[in-house]
Short mmCIF file of C-alpha atoms in Angstrom, two decimals:
data_model
loop_
_atom_site.label_atom_id
_atom_site.label_comp_id
_atom_site.label_asym_id
_atom_site.label_seq_id
_atom_site.Cartn_x
_atom_site.Cartn_y
_atom_site.Cartn_z
CA SER A 1 37.04 -29.25 -3.67
CA ASN A 2 33.81 -29.83 -2.00
CA ASN A 3 34.15 -26.83 -0.03
CA HIS A 4 32.90 -24.39 -2.79
CA GLN A 5 33.66 -20.63 -2.29
CA TYR A 6 31.07 -18.17 -3.36
CA THR A 7 32.51 -14.29 -3.81
CA VAL A 8 30.72 -11.65 -5.87
CA ASP A 9 27.97 -14.03 -7.23
CA GLY A 10 25.19 -11.61 -7.56
CA TYR A 11 23.77 -9.56 -10.07
CA LEU A 12 24.81 -6.11 -11.46
CA LYS A 13 22.67 -3.31 -12.56
CA ALA A 14 23.57 -0.08 -13.94
CA LEU A 15 21.11 2.96 -14.54
CA ASP A 16 21.43 6.69 -15.04
CA VAL A 17 20.21 8.63 -11.77
CA LYS A 18 20.25 11.99 -10.19
CA ILE A 19 22.33 12.62 -7.26
CA ASP A 20 22.48 15.99 -5.66
CA ASN A 21 21.26 17.52 -9.01
CA SER A 22 23.98 15.81 -10.94
CA TRP A 23 23.11 12.80 -13.50
CA ARG A 24 25.50 9.90 -12.67
CA THR A 25 25.68 6.40 -13.96
CA VAL A 26 25.61 4.05 -10.85
CA LEU A 27 26.26 0.62 -10.87
CA ILE A 28 24.52 -1.77 -8.13
CA GLY A 29 25.97 -5.03 -7.03
CA THR A 30 25.05 -7.94 -4.75
CA LEU A 31 26.84 -11.13 -3.52
CA ARG A 32 24.06 -13.81 -3.70
CA GLY A 33 25.66 -17.05 -2.31
CA GLY A 34 28.54 -14.91 -1.38
CA GLY A 35 27.13 -13.46 1.51
CA GLY A 36 25.03 -10.26 2.71
CA ALA A 37 26.07 -7.29 0.96
CA ILE A 38 25.24 -4.43 -1.40
CA PHE A 39 27.13 -1.86 -2.82
CA ALA A 40 27.13 1.05 -5.44
CA LEU A 41 29.70 2.57 -7.84
CA ASP A 42 29.88 5.45 -9.54
CA VAL A 43 30.73 4.48 -13.33
CA THR A 44 29.90 7.73 -14.90
CA ASN A 45 33.64 7.70 -16.26
CA PRO A 46 34.04 3.87 -16.57
CA HIS A 47 37.83 4.22 -16.52
CA THR A 48 37.81 5.92 -13.08
CA PRO A 49 34.89 4.02 -10.99
CA LYS A 50 34.28 5.51 -7.55
CA LEU A 51 32.99 3.46 -4.47
CA LEU A 52 29.64 5.42 -3.44
CA TRP A 53 28.84 3.09 -0.56
CA GLU A 54 28.69 -0.27 0.61
CA ILE A 55 26.67 -1.88 3.29
CA ASN A 56 27.02 -5.69 4.48
CA GLU A 57 26.19 -7.87 7.39
CA ASN A 58 29.40 -6.51 9.26
CA TYR A 59 28.74 -2.85 8.60
CA PRO A 60 25.21 -2.23 8.38
CA PRO A 61 23.72 1.38 8.44
CA ALA A 62 23.65 2.82 11.86
CA ASN A 63 19.89 2.88 11.98
CA GLN A 64 19.54 -0.78 10.94
CA THR A 65 21.68 -2.89 12.97
CA ASP A 66 19.84 -6.05 12.34
CA LEU A 67 19.45 -5.27 8.45
CA PHE A 68 21.08 -8.37 7.11
CA GLU A 69 19.52 -10.62 9.78
CA LYS A 70 16.34 -9.74 8.07
CA LEU A 71 17.60 -9.42 4.67
CA GLY A 72 20.06 -12.33 4.69
CA GLN A 73 22.17 -13.21 1.59
CA THR A 74 21.52 -10.58 -1.35
CA TRP A 75 19.96 -13.08 -3.87
CA SER A 76 17.19 -10.75 -5.10
CA ARG A 77 18.08 -8.73 -8.01
CA PRO A 78 17.58 -5.09 -7.18
CA PHE A 79 15.04 -2.87 -8.88
CA ILE A 80 16.09 0.82 -9.46
CA GLY A 81 13.74 3.75 -9.85
CA ARG A 82 12.29 6.98 -8.49
CA LEU A 83 10.02 7.30 -5.42
CA CYS A 84 7.03 9.88 -5.80
CA GLU A 85 7.71 12.09 -2.77
CA ASP A 86 6.37 15.17 -4.08
CA ALA A 87 3.48 15.90 -6.58
CA ASN A 88 1.74 18.91 -8.36
CA ASP A 89 -1.96 19.66 -7.68
CA ASN A 90 -2.86 17.30 -10.23
CA GLY A 91 -1.33 14.58 -8.61
CA ILE A 92 1.52 14.40 -11.28
CA CYS A 93 4.86 13.07 -9.75
CA LYS A 94 7.42 15.79 -9.87
CA ASP A 95 10.31 14.98 -7.25
CA GLY A 96 11.70 11.91 -5.20
CA ARG A 97 14.77 9.96 -4.46
CA TRP A 98 16.20 7.39 -6.64
CA ILE A 99 16.05 4.29 -4.62
CA ILE A 100 16.96 0.60 -4.82
CA ALA A 101 14.13 -2.04 -4.21
CA ILE A 102 15.43 -5.27 -3.02
CA GLY A 103 14.11 -8.58 -1.46
CA SER A 104 15.62 -11.06 1.10
CA GLY A 105 17.44 -14.21 0.34
CA PHE A 106 18.56 -17.12 2.40
CA ALA A 107 19.86 -16.30 6.16
CA THR A 108 23.50 -15.52 6.41
CA ASP A 109 23.76 -17.90 9.11
CA PRO A 110 22.16 -21.21 7.76
CA LEU A 111 21.09 -22.41 11.33
CA LYS A 112 18.65 -19.53 11.32
CA GLN A 113 17.08 -20.16 7.83
CA THR A 114 14.15 -22.22 9.38
CA GLU A 115 12.97 -19.25 11.24
CA LYS A 116 13.76 -16.82 8.45
CA LYS A 117 11.10 -14.47 7.04
CA ALA A 118 11.02 -12.41 3.87
CA TYR A 119 11.28 -8.68 3.60
CA LEU A 120 11.42 -6.07 1.12
CA ALA A 121 13.81 -2.89 1.50
CA LEU A 122 13.90 0.48 0.10
CA ILE A 123 17.50 1.86 -0.22
CA ASP A 124 18.38 5.63 -1.18
CA ILE A 125 20.94 5.13 -4.04
CA ALA A 126 22.73 8.16 -2.87
CA ASP A 127 24.25 7.08 0.14
CA GLY A 128 22.86 3.61 1.16
CA SER A 129 20.67 4.66 3.87
CA ILE A 130 17.68 2.42 4.25
CA ILE A 131 14.20 4.27 3.65
CA LYS A 132 11.98 1.43 4.40
CA LEU A 133 12.34 -2.22 5.70
CA VAL A 134 8.98 -4.20 5.58
CA LYS A 135 8.15 -7.51 6.53
CA VAL A 136 6.60 -9.47 3.66
CA SER A 137 4.39 -11.89 5.85
CA ASP A 138 4.86 -14.12 9.07
CA LYS A 139 5.81 -17.27 6.85
CA GLU A 140 8.89 -18.94 7.77
CA ASN A 141 11.87 -20.14 5.77
CA ASN A 142 10.73 -17.74 3.09
CA VAL A 143 12.83 -16.05 0.33
CA THR A 144 11.50 -13.43 -2.34
CA THR A 145 12.38 -13.71 -5.98
CA ASP A 146 14.02 -10.75 -7.90
CA ILE A 147 12.08 -7.58 -7.58
CA THR A 148 10.25 -6.59 -10.99
CA GLY A 149 8.97 -3.44 -11.29
CA MET A 150 7.23 -0.56 -13.92
CA LEU A 151 8.64 2.85 -14.42
CA ASP A 152 6.71 5.76 -15.90
CA PHE A 153 8.68 8.04 -18.64
CA ASN A 154 10.28 10.06 -15.69
CA GLY A 155 11.72 7.16 -14.05
CA PHE A 156 9.06 7.08 -11.32
CA ILE A 157 7.99 3.60 -9.84
CA LYS A 158 4.59 2.61 -10.54
CA LYS A 159 4.41 -0.81 -9.13
CA LEU A 160 6.72 -3.16 -7.85
CA TYR A 161 5.99 -7.04 -7.83
CA PHE A 162 7.81 -10.31 -6.76
CA GLY A 163 6.91 -13.79 -5.66
CA ASP A 164 7.91 -16.08 -2.68
CA ARG A 165 8.71 -19.66 -1.82
CA TYR A 166 5.15 -20.05 -0.81
CA GLY A 167 3.77 -19.38 -4.21
CA ALA A 168 2.27 -15.96 -3.50
CA VAL A 169 2.88 -12.98 -5.68
CA TRP A 170 2.99 -9.47 -4.12
CA ARG A 171 2.27 -5.99 -5.67
CA ILE A 172 3.36 -2.98 -3.95
CA ASP A 173 1.61 0.23 -5.74
CA LEU A 174 3.89 3.26 -5.71
CA THR A 175 1.93 5.30 -8.28
CA THR A 176 0.88 8.34 -6.41
CA LYS A 177 2.67 10.25 -3.36
CA GLU A 178 -0.28 8.90 -1.13
CA ASN A 179 0.70 5.37 -2.29
CA VAL A 180 4.02 6.17 -1.46
CA ASP A 181 3.04 7.82 1.98
CA ASP A 182 0.86 4.74 2.68
CA PHE A 183 3.63 2.24 1.86
CA LEU A 184 6.14 3.88 4.10
CA ASN A 185 3.74 3.96 7.09
CA LYS A 186 3.59 0.00 6.97
CA THR A 187 5.58 -2.64 8.97
CA GLN A 188 4.06 -5.57 7.45
CA LEU A 189 2.66 -6.02 4.06
CA THR A 190 -1.19 -7.24 4.07
CA GLN A 191 -3.49 -9.20 1.98
CA ALA A 192 -4.40 -5.75 0.10
CA ASP A 193 -0.70 -6.03 -1.10
CA MET A 194 -0.97 -9.73 -2.38
CA PHE A 195 -1.79 -10.01 -6.20
CA PHE A 196 -1.97 -13.81 -6.19
CA LYS A 197 -2.86 -16.31 -3.44
CA PRO A 198 -2.36 -20.02 -4.12
CA GLU A 199 -5.13 -22.19 -2.49
CA ASP A 200 -2.50 -23.86 0.06
CA TYR A 201 -1.04 -20.27 1.29
CA ASP A 202 -2.62 -20.29 4.61
CA THR A 203 -1.81 -23.97 5.55
CA SER A 204 1.50 -24.60 3.86
CA THR A 205 4.77 -24.65 5.74
CA ILE A 206 8.36 -25.25 4.59
CA ASN A 207 9.28 -26.31 8.09
CA THR A 208 7.83 -29.48 8.08
CA ASN A 209 8.78 -33.39 7.24
CA ASN A 210 5.21 -33.97 5.88
CA TYR A 211 5.26 -33.72 2.00
CA ASN A 212 1.66 -32.79 1.82
CA GLN A 213 1.78 -29.53 4.04
CA LEU A 214 4.75 -28.13 1.66
CA PRO A 215 3.84 -25.47 -0.70
CA LYS A 216 2.66 -26.99 -3.75
CA ARG A 217 3.97 -24.46 -6.30
CA PRO A 218 6.89 -22.27 -5.12
CA ILE A 219 7.98 -19.43 -7.22
CA THR A 220 11.74 -19.16 -7.53
CA ALA A 221 12.29 -17.60 -10.89
CA PRO A 222 11.65 -13.83 -11.61
CA LEU A 223 8.39 -12.38 -12.61
CA ALA A 224 8.03 -10.60 -16.24
CA ILE A 225 5.95 -7.37 -16.68
CA ALA A 226 4.19 -6.25 -20.29
CA ALA A 227 1.85 -3.59 -21.21
CA GLY A 228 -0.76 -5.03 -23.36
CA GLU A 229 -3.95 -3.53 -25.10
CA ASN A 230 -4.85 -0.16 -23.72
CA ASN A 231 -1.67 -0.22 -21.80
CA VAL A 232 -3.01 -2.96 -19.28
CA LEU A 233 -0.38 -4.67 -17.51
CA TRP A 234 0.11 -8.37 -17.67
CA ILE A 235 2.22 -10.18 -14.97
CA TYR A 236 3.85 -13.71 -16.26
CA PHE A 237 5.43 -16.15 -13.96
CA GLY A 238 5.87 -19.84 -13.51
CA THR A 239 6.19 -22.19 -10.56
CA GLY A 240 8.57 -24.76 -9.56
CA LYS A 241 11.81 -25.37 -7.69
CA TYR A 242 15.09 -26.84 -8.81
CA ASP A 243 15.47 -29.51 -6.34
CA TYR A 244 12.75 -31.79 -4.70
CA TYR A 245 12.84 -30.28 -1.25
CA GLY A 246 15.04 -33.17 -0.49
CA GLU A 247 14.24 -36.81 0.33
CA HIS A 248 14.12 -36.33 3.93
CA PHE A 249 10.78 -34.68 3.01
CA GLY A 250 9.47 -37.79 1.91
CA LEU A 251 9.50 -37.14 -1.84
CA THR A 252 11.96 -39.16 -3.65
CA VAL A 253 13.30 -38.37 -7.20
CA GLY A 254 10.74 -39.44 -9.65
CA SER A 255 7.73 -39.46 -7.26
CA ASP A 256 4.36 -39.60 -8.55
CA ASN A 257 2.96 -37.33 -5.90
CA TYR A 258 4.93 -34.44 -7.14
CA PRO A 259 2.49 -31.36 -7.74
CA TYR A 260 1.95 -30.33 -11.57
CA GLN A 261 3.50 -26.91 -11.80
CA ARG A 262 2.05 -24.00 -13.68
CA PHE A 263 2.65 -20.95 -15.78
CA TYR A 264 0.59 -17.84 -15.29
CA GLY A 265 -0.56 -14.77 -17.10
CA LEU A 266 -2.28 -12.31 -14.87
CA LYS A 267 -3.96 -9.15 -15.78
CA ASP A 268 -3.48 -6.06 -13.76
CA ASP A 269 -6.15 -3.60 -14.70
CA ASN A 270 -6.53 -1.82 -11.37
CA THR A 271 -9.83 -3.33 -10.67
CA ARG A 272 -8.94 -6.06 -8.23
CA THR A 273 -9.46 -5.49 -4.54
CA THR A 274 -8.84 -9.08 -3.41
CA PRO A 275 -5.93 -11.45 -4.77
CA TYR A 276 -6.28 -13.66 -7.84
CA THR A 277 -6.82 -17.28 -6.73
CA ASP A 278 -6.40 -20.10 -9.13
CA ASN A 279 -10.30 -20.40 -9.34
CA ASP A 280 -10.39 -16.83 -10.83
CA LEU A 281 -8.25 -17.96 -13.74
CA VAL A 282 -8.97 -19.65 -17.17
CA ASP A 283 -7.42 -22.95 -17.69
CA VAL A 284 -5.75 -22.91 -21.18
CA THR A 285 -3.63 -26.05 -20.81
CA ASN A 286 -5.68 -27.54 -23.84
CA GLY A 287 -3.89 -24.59 -25.89
CA THR A 288 -7.22 -22.96 -27.05
CA GLY A 289 -6.73 -19.69 -24.98
CA ASN A 290 -9.54 -17.48 -24.05
CA ASP A 291 -11.11 -15.01 -26.52
CA ASN A 292 -12.25 -12.87 -23.47
CA GLN A 293 -8.56 -12.11 -22.59
CA GLN A 294 -8.90 -13.16 -18.92
CA SER A 295 -6.32 -13.87 -16.70
CA TRP A 296 -5.02 -17.39 -17.31
CA TYR A 297 -2.81 -20.27 -16.35
CA LEU A 298 -1.29 -23.28 -18.06
CA GLU A 299 -0.68 -26.56 -16.26
CA LEU A 300 2.92 -27.90 -17.13
CA GLY A 301 3.80 -31.75 -17.60
CA HIS A 302 0.61 -32.88 -19.39
CA THR A 303 1.40 -34.51 -22.73
CA SER A 304 -0.44 -32.81 -25.67
CA GLU A 305 0.00 -32.96 -29.43
CA LEU A 306 0.79 -29.22 -28.95
CA ASP A 307 4.07 -29.92 -27.56
CA LYS A 308 6.80 -31.34 -29.94
CA ALA A 309 10.56 -32.20 -29.73
CA LEU A 310 13.35 -31.32 -32.04
CA THR A 311 15.02 -34.77 -33.29
CA GLY A 312 18.58 -33.20 -34.05
CA GLU A 313 17.72 -34.12 -37.82
CA ILE A 314 17.12 -31.96 -40.97
CA ASP A 315 14.48 -32.48 -43.48
CA GLN A 316 16.18 -32.44 -46.94
CA ASP A 317 13.22 -32.21 -49.18
CA CYS A 318 12.27 -29.12 -47.00
CA VAL A 319 15.81 -27.80 -47.46
CA ASP A 320 15.78 -28.16 -51.15
CA ASN A 321 12.34 -26.80 -51.60
CA CYS A 322 13.38 -23.73 -49.52
CA LYS A 323 16.78 -23.35 -51.76
CA ASN A 324 14.32 -23.42 -54.82
CA LYS A 325 12.67 -20.26 -53.82
CA GLY A 326 15.97 -18.51 -53.70
CA ASN A 327 16.87 -18.71 -49.96
CA GLU A 328 20.46 -19.53 -48.80
CA GLU A 329 20.98 -23.19 -47.69
CA ASP A 330 22.27 -22.21 -44.10
CA TYR A 331 18.80 -20.29 -43.65
CA CYS A 332 17.02 -23.38 -45.12
CA LYS A 333 18.79 -25.58 -42.81
CA GLU A 334 18.08 -23.76 -39.78
CA ILE A 335 14.11 -23.67 -40.74
CA CYS A 336 13.73 -27.32 -41.49
CA ALA A 337 14.67 -29.00 -38.46
CA LYS A 338 12.41 -32.22 -37.91
CA VAL A 339 10.14 -32.51 -34.89
CA THR A 340 8.38 -35.43 -33.39
CA ASP A 341 5.89 -36.20 -30.76
CA SER A 342 7.04 -35.51 -27.07
CA GLU A 343 5.94 -37.00 -23.89
CA LYS A 344 5.97 -34.70 -20.66
CA ASP A 345 5.57 -35.57 -17.15
CA ARG A 346 4.43 -33.97 -13.90
CA HIS A 347 8.19 -32.81 -12.97
CA GLU A 348 8.19 -30.08 -15.68
CA ARG A 349 8.94 -26.76 -13.87
CA VAL A 350 9.81 -23.20 -14.49
CA LEU A 351 13.32 -22.02 -13.09
CA THR A 352 13.94 -18.65 -15.14
CA LYS A 353 12.25 -15.51 -16.02
CA PRO A 354 9.75 -15.21 -18.96
CA THR A 355 10.29 -12.93 -21.90
CA VAL A 356 7.52 -11.04 -23.71
CA PHE A 357 8.36 -10.09 -27.29
CA ALA A 358 5.65 -8.55 -29.85
CA GLY A 359 2.83 -10.25 -28.22
CA VAL A 360 4.19 -13.67 -27.69
CA VAL A 361 5.23 -14.78 -24.24
CA LEU A 362 8.67 -17.03 -24.27
CA PHE A 363 9.56 -19.17 -21.26
CA THR A 364 11.64 -22.11 -20.79
CA THR A 365 11.11 -25.34 -18.61
CA PHE A 366 13.08 -28.07 -17.12
CA THR A 367 12.07 -31.61 -16.29
CA PRO A 368 14.81 -33.19 -14.10
CA ALA A 369 15.82 -36.87 -14.96
CA ASP A 370 15.45 -39.67 -12.36
CA SER A 371 18.58 -38.52 -10.58
CA VAL A 372 18.91 -34.99 -9.24
CA CYS A 373 22.46 -34.79 -10.72
CA GLY A 374 21.35 -36.56 -13.87
CA GLY A 375 20.51 -33.62 -16.09
CA GLY A 376 16.97 -33.53 -17.61
CA THR A 377 14.97 -32.32 -20.33
CA ALA A 378 14.82 -28.60 -21.68
CA ARG A 379 11.87 -27.14 -23.36
CA PHE A 380 11.32 -23.74 -25.07
CA TYR A 381 7.41 -22.27 -24.96
CA ALA A 382 5.75 -19.69 -27.00
CA VAL A 383 2.09 -18.66 -26.36
CA GLN A 384 -0.06 -15.67 -27.03
CA TYR A 385 0.55 -12.86 -24.27
CA ASP A 386 -3.24 -12.21 -23.61
CA THR A 387 -5.08 -15.53 -24.25
CA GLY A 388 -2.50 -17.96 -23.24
CA GLY A 389 -3.44 -19.91 -26.28
CA VAL A 390 -0.90 -21.13 -29.15
CA LYS A 391 0.44 -18.53 -31.37
CA ALA A 392 -0.02 -20.41 -34.77
CA GLY A 393 3.34 -20.48 -36.99
CA VAL A 394 5.69 -19.03 -34.36
CA PHE A 395 8.16 -22.00 -34.64
CA GLN A 396 10.04 -22.33 -38.22
CA VAL A 397 10.46 -26.28 -38.41
CA ALA A 398 10.02 -28.79 -41.23
CA GLY A 399 6.64 -30.07 -42.30
CA ASP A 400 3.04 -28.85 -41.42
CA ASN A 401 3.70 -28.15 -37.93
CA THR A 402 1.85 -24.58 -37.37
CA ASN A 403 0.30 -25.27 -34.15
CA ILE A 404 3.31 -25.76 -31.97
CA ARG A 405 3.21 -24.61 -28.26
CA SER A 406 6.83 -25.68 -27.07
CA LEU A 407 9.74 -27.61 -28.49
CA ALA A 408 11.81 -30.02 -26.25
CA LEU A 409 15.36 -29.09 -26.96
CA PRO A 410 17.58 -32.16 -28.25
CA ASP A 411 20.54 -33.26 -26.45
CA THR A 412 20.39 -30.91 -23.46
CA LYS A 413 21.02 -31.99 -20.11
CA GLY A 414 21.28 -28.57 -18.15
CA VAL A 415 18.82 -26.18 -17.11
CA PRO A 416 17.77 -23.61 -19.96
CA ALA A 417 18.25 -19.84 -19.43
CA THR A 418 15.86 -17.05 -19.57
CA PRO A 419 14.91 -16.83 -23.57
CA LEU A 420 16.46 -13.97 -25.43
CA VAL A 421 15.34 -12.83 -28.84
CA TYR A 422 17.36 -11.75 -31.67
CA SER A 423 15.47 -9.86 -34.56
CA GLY A 424 17.60 -8.60 -37.75
CA LYS A 425 18.60 -9.04 -41.20
CA LYS A 426 20.22 -12.42 -42.43
CA GLY A 427 21.12 -12.55 -46.04
CA GLY A 428 18.50 -9.39 -46.78
CA ARG A 429 15.83 -11.52 -45.21
CA LEU A 430 14.25 -10.41 -41.80
CA VAL A 431 14.57 -13.23 -39.13
CA THR A 432 13.71 -13.55 -35.56
CA THR A 433 15.46 -16.21 -33.38
CA GLY A 434 14.77 -17.31 -29.83
CA ILE A 435 18.11 -18.12 -28.15
CA THR A 436 18.61 -20.10 -24.62
CA THR A 437 21.76 -21.53 -23.18
CA SER A 438 22.01 -24.62 -21.00
CA SER A 439 24.00 -24.83 -17.69
CA THR A 440 26.17 -27.11 -19.73
CA GLY A 441 27.54 -23.95 -21.46
CA GLU A 442 25.60 -24.81 -24.89
CA ILE A 443 23.89 -21.94 -26.71
CA ILE A 444 20.50 -23.04 -28.28
CA LYS A 445 18.91 -21.12 -31.21
CA LEU A 446 15.44 -21.66 -32.53
CA PRO A 447 14.12 -19.85 -35.76
CA LEU A 448 10.87 -18.11 -35.05
CA ASP A 449 8.36 -16.16 -37.11
CA ILE A 450 7.17 -13.32 -34.93
CA GLN A 451 5.93 -10.27 -36.83
CA ILE A 452 7.78 -7.12 -35.13
CA ASP A 453 5.32 -4.92 -36.64
CA GLU A 454 2.70 -5.72 -33.88
CA PHE A 455 4.29 -3.53 -31.34
CA ASN A 456 5.50 -0.03 -31.03
CA ILE A 457 9.25 0.58 -31.22
CA LEU A 458 9.98 3.10 -28.24
CA LEU A 459 13.78 3.35 -28.41
CA TRP A 460 16.02 6.02 -30.04
CA ARG A 461 17.00 3.78 -32.93
CA GLU A 462 16.91 4.22 -36.71
CA ILE A 463 15.68 1.19 -38.71
CA LYS A 464 17.26 1.10 -42.33
#
């Protein structure tokens, strides 16, 4: 049928939270393309789940009758944490409600999408009441990404980050009670809340038939956060949109005027009082990185000797040499894949969330074929988290190929998913593998050599 019916199409997220002085495990759900709704289940006992509350476009909270006209469909993945609403004399947070932070999606009524603005909502996880609903900006036809955040060890939210379709990144500082009070008094975010401002932000619009006025680098995939040296936060995200805005915007498939998209690594060391712009960043497209560990960007779509492609073949000489060193044949075949030079073009874009593992940022890109429904090329990247440069020797492949930044994956026709990382023992050997899936259903594994002793393990796990 051409009339596809979405149902509970959104993300699920569970966390242990405190409600009425009792610890409970709560599962939060959304509908995404299925409509406007948010619900919470108490799954402390998974055999007897209980509905805590549900708010939807037909039954919004009493004090927010226009909530879902502003939020729209619940496409944004919610972030769960605690608000710092009470602090001791030293400013250390000691009490506050557990909340959901969620951004706005597409309008539930498609006819109203062109006038739809972006919003951020804070919802009390105990009863579904709206603590705060704030407008992001006056930009029309806007949608936020998933909300990404950082918690302290007591579950208090320090910062929230998200992007939007106009290519801006927003940062909400909730570190102290004063920060929380200041945010709760706002009706709209200001430039002080903007972490990154694209060069065309003030002039671009999505409501246009003129391609040159469209946002050059929309952000549609979630951001990732990592703590680097001296616990300085780094924010990672890529730009791009799955479709081409449509031919009625004057951009046909395969067009040469599609703007080059970028992948960003921005440092948040609490020193900036104005948003980053592209002019503030180091261009690491050539792969050399930056020794001063400044914020950086990598422009996609440019052919480089650092970007290779898997051929789908195995180098038998490499396998034999590997086996002669006492390794198992299946392991040798995994690390002896042949690679070749690979051409890229300006249609390369980022559609999924990055992953940060042991000082390496992993992300995937997709380059559509000449037809919107004709598949495309998936690519897997690995770069140094602080410099943006090539992390030598990360990809294990045949031959003398130590300086590889990305690999195009063979015979993939679908969009690659967020990279996952497996690290464990195989035949007595420590192995690290990058894993992604394709929208065709294929699971793709890439042997990696990432030294896990470069980071501290903070989980309660015994390693034997």
